[in-house]
Coordinates of C-alpha atoms in Angstrom, one line a residue:
E1 CA -39.1 -47.2 -9.0
R2 CA -40.1 -47.3 -12.7
M3 CA -40.6 -43.5 -12.7
R4 CA -37.2 -42.9 -11.1
A5 CA -38.8 -40.5 -8.7
V6 CA -39.7 -40.2 -5.1
H7 CA -42.7 -38.4 -3.7
E8 CA -42.2 -36.9 -0.2
T9 CA -44.8 -35.0 1.8
S10 CA -44.1 -33.3 5.1
A11 CA -46.5 -31.4 7.3
Q12 CA -46.3 -29.4 10.6
I13 CA -49.7 -29.5 12.2
Q14 CA -51.0 -27.9 15.4
C15 CA -54.1 -29.6 16.7
S16 CA -56.3 -29.7 19.8
G17 CA -59.1 -31.5 21.5
P18 CA -60.2 -35.1 21.7
L19 CA -60.3 -35.5 17.9
A20 CA -57.0 -33.6 17.4
V21 CA -58.6 -31.0 15.2
P22 CA -56.0 -29.2 13.1
S23 CA -56.0 -25.5 14.0
R24 CA -53.0 -24.5 11.8
W25 CA -50.7 -26.3 9.4
R26 CA -48.1 -26.0 6.8
L27 CA -47.7 -28.8 4.2
S28 CA -45.0 -29.3 1.6
S29 CA -45.2 -32.0 -1.1
R30 CA -42.3 -32.6 -3.6
V31 CA -41.5 -35.1 -6.4
R32 CA -37.9 -35.4 -7.3
D33 CA -35.7 -37.6 -9.4
F34 CA -34.0 -40.0 -7.0
A35 CA -30.8 -40.3 -9.1
T36 CA -30.1 -36.6 -9.3
G37 CA -32.2 -35.2 -6.4
E38 CA -33.6 -32.6 -8.8
E39 CA -37.2 -31.6 -8.1
Y40 CA -40.0 -31.6 -10.7
P41 CA -41.2 -28.0 -10.0
E42 CA -44.6 -28.5 -11.7
A43 CA -45.4 -31.3 -9.1
A44 CA -44.5 -29.2 -6.0
V45 CA -47.3 -28.2 -3.7
E46 CA -47.2 -25.8 -0.8
Q47 CA -50.3 -25.6 1.4
E48 CA -51.2 -23.7 4.6
G49 CA -54.4 -24.0 6.6
A50 CA -55.9 -22.3 9.6
L51 CA -59.1 -22.6 11.7
E52 CA -60.5 -19.2 12.6
G53 CA -63.7 -19.6 14.6
E54 CA -66.0 -21.7 12.4
T55 CA -64.1 -20.9 9.2
L56 CA -61.3 -23.1 7.9
W57 CA -59.0 -21.4 5.5
I58 CA -56.9 -23.5 3.1
A59 CA -54.4 -21.9 0.8
T60 CA -52.9 -24.2 -1.9
K61 CA -50.3 -22.8 -4.3
G62 CA -51.5 -19.4 -3.3
E63 CA -55.2 -19.9 -3.9
K64 CA -57.1 -19.4 -0.7
K65 CA -60.5 -21.0 0.0
A66 CA -62.8 -20.7 3.0
H67 CA -64.8 -23.7 4.3
R68 CA -67.4 -23.8 7.1
A69 CA -65.9 -26.2 9.6
P70 CA -68.3 -29.0 10.7
A71 CA -69.2 -29.3 14.3
A72 CA -67.1 -32.5 14.8
W73 CA -64.2 -33.1 12.4
T74 CA -60.5 -34.1 12.2
A75 CA -57.9 -35.0 9.6
N76 CA -56.6 -38.5 8.8
W77 CA -53.1 -37.7 10.0
T78 CA -54.1 -36.0 13.2
L79 CA -56.5 -38.8 14.0
F80 CA -53.4 -40.9 14.5
E81 CA -52.5 -38.7 17.5
A82 CA -56.1 -38.7 18.9
L83 CA -56.3 -42.5 18.8
Q84 CA -53.4 -42.8 21.2
R85 CA -55.4 -40.9 23.8
L86 CA -58.8 -42.4 23.4
P87 CA -60.3 -44.6 26.1
R88 CA -60.4 -48.4 25.5
S89 CA -64.1 -48.6 25.8
E90 CA -67.3 -48.0 23.8
T91 CA -67.1 -44.4 25.1
A92 CA -64.5 -43.9 22.4
N93 CA -67.1 -44.4 19.6
L94 CA -67.1 -41.1 17.7
K95 CA -68.9 -39.5 14.7
F96 CA -67.1 -36.8 12.6
D97 CA -66.3 -35.5 9.2
L98 CA -62.8 -36.0 7.8
L99 CA -60.4 -33.6 6.1
D100 CA -58.5 -36.2 4.1
D101 CA -54.9 -35.3 3.4
L102 CA -55.7 -31.8 4.7
D103 CA -57.6 -30.8 1.6
I104 CA -60.7 -33.0 0.8
W105 CA -63.8 -33.1 3.0
K106 CA -65.3 -36.6 3.5
T107 CA -68.4 -36.7 5.6
G108 CA -70.2 -39.3 7.8
H109 CA -67.2 -41.0 9.5
R110 CA -67.5 -43.2 12.5
L111 CA -64.8 -44.6 14.7
A112 CA -65.7 -47.6 16.9
Y113 CA -63.7 -49.4 19.6
R114 CA -63.7 -53.1 18.8
G115 CA -62.0 -54.6 21.8
E116 CA -58.7 -56.1 22.7
E117 CA -56.8 -58.4 20.3
S118 CA -53.4 -59.9 19.9
V119 CA -51.4 -59.1 16.7
L120 CA -47.9 -60.2 15.5
F121 CA -45.8 -57.0 15.5
G122 CA -42.0 -56.9 15.0
G123 CA -41.9 -60.7 15.4
Q124 CA -43.6 -60.6 18.8
T125 CA -47.2 -60.9 19.9
A126 CA -48.6 -57.6 21.1
S127 CA -51.8 -57.0 23.0
V128 CA -53.6 -54.1 21.3
A129 CA -56.9 -52.2 21.3
R130 CA -58.6 -52.2 17.9
F131 CA -60.5 -49.3 16.5
D132 CA -62.4 -49.4 13.1
Q133 CA -63.2 -46.3 11.0
I134 CA -65.8 -46.2 8.3
G135 CA -67.2 -43.3 6.3
R136 CA -67.9 -41.8 2.9
G137 CA -65.1 -41.7 0.4
C138 CA -62.7 -43.9 2.3
L139 CA -61.9 -47.6 2.6
P140 CA -62.6 -49.0 6.0
Q141 CA -59.6 -48.5 8.2
R142 CA -58.4 -50.4 11.3
Y143 CA -56.1 -49.0 14.0
Y144 CA -54.2 -51.0 16.6
V145 CA -53.0 -49.2 19.8
D146 CA -50.7 -50.9 22.3
G147 CA -50.9 -50.8 26.1
Q148 CA -48.4 -47.9 26.1
G149 CA -50.8 -45.8 24.0
R150 CA -48.7 -46.1 20.8
L151 CA -50.4 -46.5 17.5
L152 CA -48.6 -49.5 16.1
L153 CA -50.4 -50.1 12.9
S154 CA -53.2 -48.7 10.8
H155 CA -54.4 -50.2 7.5
T156 CA -57.0 -50.3 4.8
A157 CA -57.1 -52.9 2.0
L158 CA -54.6 -50.7 0.0
R159 CA -52.4 -48.8 2.4
A160 CA -50.7 -49.4 5.7
Y161 CA -49.0 -47.2 8.3
I162 CA -46.6 -49.1 10.5
L163 CA -44.8 -47.6 13.5
D164 CA -41.1 -48.1 12.7
P165 CA -38.4 -46.1 14.5
A166 CA -36.0 -47.0 11.7
A167 CA -38.3 -45.7 8.9
L168 CA -36.1 -42.8 7.9
D169 CA -33.0 -44.9 7.7
V170 CA -34.8 -47.6 5.7
H171 CA -36.1 -44.9 3.3
A172 CA -32.6 -43.4 2.9
A173 CA -31.1 -46.9 2.2
K174 CA -33.8 -47.6 -0.5
I175 CA -33.2 -44.3 -2.2
E176 CA -29.5 -45.0 -2.2
A177 CA -30.0 -48.5 -3.7
L178 CA -32.3 -47.0 -6.4
Q179 CA -29.7 -44.4 -7.3
K180 CA -27.2 -47.1 -8.0
K181 CA -29.6 -49.3 -9.9
E182 CA -29.3 -49.2 -13.7
M183 CA -32.7 -48.5 -15.2
K184 CA -33.6 -50.1 -18.6

């Protein structure tokens, strides 16, 4: 709000397998003035990635780099999808490397099933399966999946992702309110 800007990232990702390994993606990141809608071109990022055999290609702003893909890996965003399909048992315990935000390798990650819990979600008590993730370069993360297989909540000590069907409407309303707000 103090910068009078909004940062939006969108990604289209194709993935496969139990860990939802990204096989191809296109990512766009923009920063724009929320009052005028004008973009800050120096802050724009376009990225593409593709897995070809054991080689992962990542092209950011036209600069293409090759990485040897680890035997077991996933990305933080695609892990959200994989969690919704994992069994609710200790067989869900996994070891992998993480491609954080689709561009930074972080090694030595583990995901562990921690059992069933009750959490307050949307003003109601929900029965969920809890999974915990730990690994190099990331804060410990918890995931809560409901009985319908939906990832309701994921959080660290600094960031939370919350399933909210009205998120786009809430975001649009906040931008509209900020556009009308007089900045000092």
